[in-house]
């Protein structure tokens, strides 16, 4: 594997006095995969269709909330053909607790119709095709590409973006720019692994408010960009 060295970041005093950017990223990744499983999925699913629907429902809610409604949803509508023929009000009733349920129900049915009509009821395996499906943006498409097809994907959600900002791997809050910045720094074969483990790190320690820097196994490698309140270690 080969990391890219980014000159603009390497001028920062933190990196000049510590280790080079590529060594730093390799060490961070090594520690991340020692602590988190890159293949872990917080959403429950049994096949590509179920993951596509689950990930579209996960917008603006928790994975746990989605996992509570999908067993009944998939029992009633187990495949694209069944979901495409569903009454919107029946889907709305089941997914109500995930929020934005009218829009999400519309997207579930719309996605199922496209799968049935254009993709032989199969979930496509390219970013270009996936983002044409209602309710599926680049983040959701990346989740499907990684978990279902084992393809490299940079999956930028709020947790990943925050960790990447604090590690000085991107100074942007824009998901598209973060994706580009990270793609220049990290070799493609590690995109998914970085995505999943940095996401889990954001959930576990690098919280939006009060990140647990004093307990963090990346502390010696992290410039903590934008961090104001470091929480004391939990004893
Ligand atoms: S040291 Fe703090 S800011 Fe850096 S990754 Fe760890 S928790 Fe996040």
PDB file of N, CA and C and ligand atoms in Angstrom, residues 166 201 206 211 213 216 219 222 224 227, ligand 1:
ATOM      1  N   UNK A 166     -10.565  16.504  12.396  1.00  0.00           N
ATOM      2  CA  UNK A 166      -9.711  16.634  13.590  1.00  0.00           C
ATOM      3  C   UNK A 166      -8.321  16.044  13.368  1.00  0.00           C
ATOM      4  N   UNK A 201     -14.816   5.078  15.353  1.00  0.00           N
ATOM      5  CA  UNK A 201     -14.039   5.859  16.321  1.00  0.00           C
ATOM      6  C   UNK A 201     -14.789   7.147  16.690  1.00  0.00           C
ATOM      7  N   UNK A 206     -14.367   9.854  19.633  1.00  0.00           N
ATOM      8  CA  UNK A 206     -14.171  11.192  19.067  1.00  0.00           C
ATOM      9  C   UNK A 206     -15.536  11.862  18.868  1.00  0.00           C
ATOM     10  N   UNK A 211     -14.972  15.222  22.998  1.00  0.00           N
ATOM     11  CA  UNK A 211     -14.228  14.032  22.560  1.00  0.00           C
ATOM     12  C   UNK A 211     -13.322  13.539  23.683  1.00  0.00           C
ATOM     13  N   UNK A 213     -10.327  12.741  24.258  1.00  0.00           N
ATOM     14  CA  UNK A 213      -8.933  12.778  23.791  1.00  0.00           C
ATOM     15  C   UNK A 213      -7.963  12.146  24.782  1.00  0.00           C
ATOM     16  N   UNK A 216      -7.819   8.553  24.240  1.00  0.00           N
ATOM     17  CA  UNK A 216      -7.789   8.148  22.833  1.00  0.00           C
ATOM     18  C   UNK A 216      -6.447   7.547  22.434  1.00  0.00           C
ATOM     19  N   UNK A 219      -4.103   9.842  20.322  1.00  0.00           N
ATOM     20  CA  UNK A 219      -3.776  11.173  20.842  1.00  0.00           C
ATOM     21  C   UNK A 219      -2.397  11.672  20.400  1.00  0.00           C
ATOM     22  N   UNK A 222      -2.600  12.939  16.720  1.00  0.00           N
ATOM     23  CA  UNK A 222      -3.733  13.763  16.316  1.00  0.00           C
ATOM     24  C   UNK A 222      -3.524  15.229  16.693  1.00  0.00           C
ATOM     25  N   UNK A 224      -5.795  17.370  16.691  1.00  0.00           N
ATOM     26  CA  UNK A 224      -7.068  17.772  17.337  1.00  0.00           C
ATOM     27  C   UNK A 224      -7.578  19.083  16.771  1.00  0.00           C
ATOM     28  N   UNK A 227     -10.791  21.053  18.175  1.00  0.00           N
ATOM     29  CA  UNK A 227     -11.262  20.536  19.466  1.00  0.00           C
ATOM     30  C   UNK A 227     -11.064  21.597  20.535  1.00  0.00           C
TER      31      UNK A 227
HETATM   32  S1  LIG B   1      -7.243  12.681  20.047  1.00  0.00           S
HETATM   33 FE1  LIG B   1      -9.278  13.597  20.353  1.00  0.00          FE
HETATM   34  S2  LIG B   1      -9.729  14.666  18.448  1.00  0.00           S
HETATM   35 FE2  LIG B   1      -8.056  13.239  18.009  1.00  0.00          FE
HETATM   36  S3  LIG B   1      -9.049  11.367  17.266  1.00  0.00           S
HETATM   37 FE3  LIG B   1      -8.761  11.117  19.451  1.00  0.00          FE
HETATM   38  S4  LIG B   1     -10.686  11.817  20.393  1.00  0.00           S
HETATM   39 FE4  LIG B   1     -10.627  12.601  18.275  1.00  0.00          FE
END
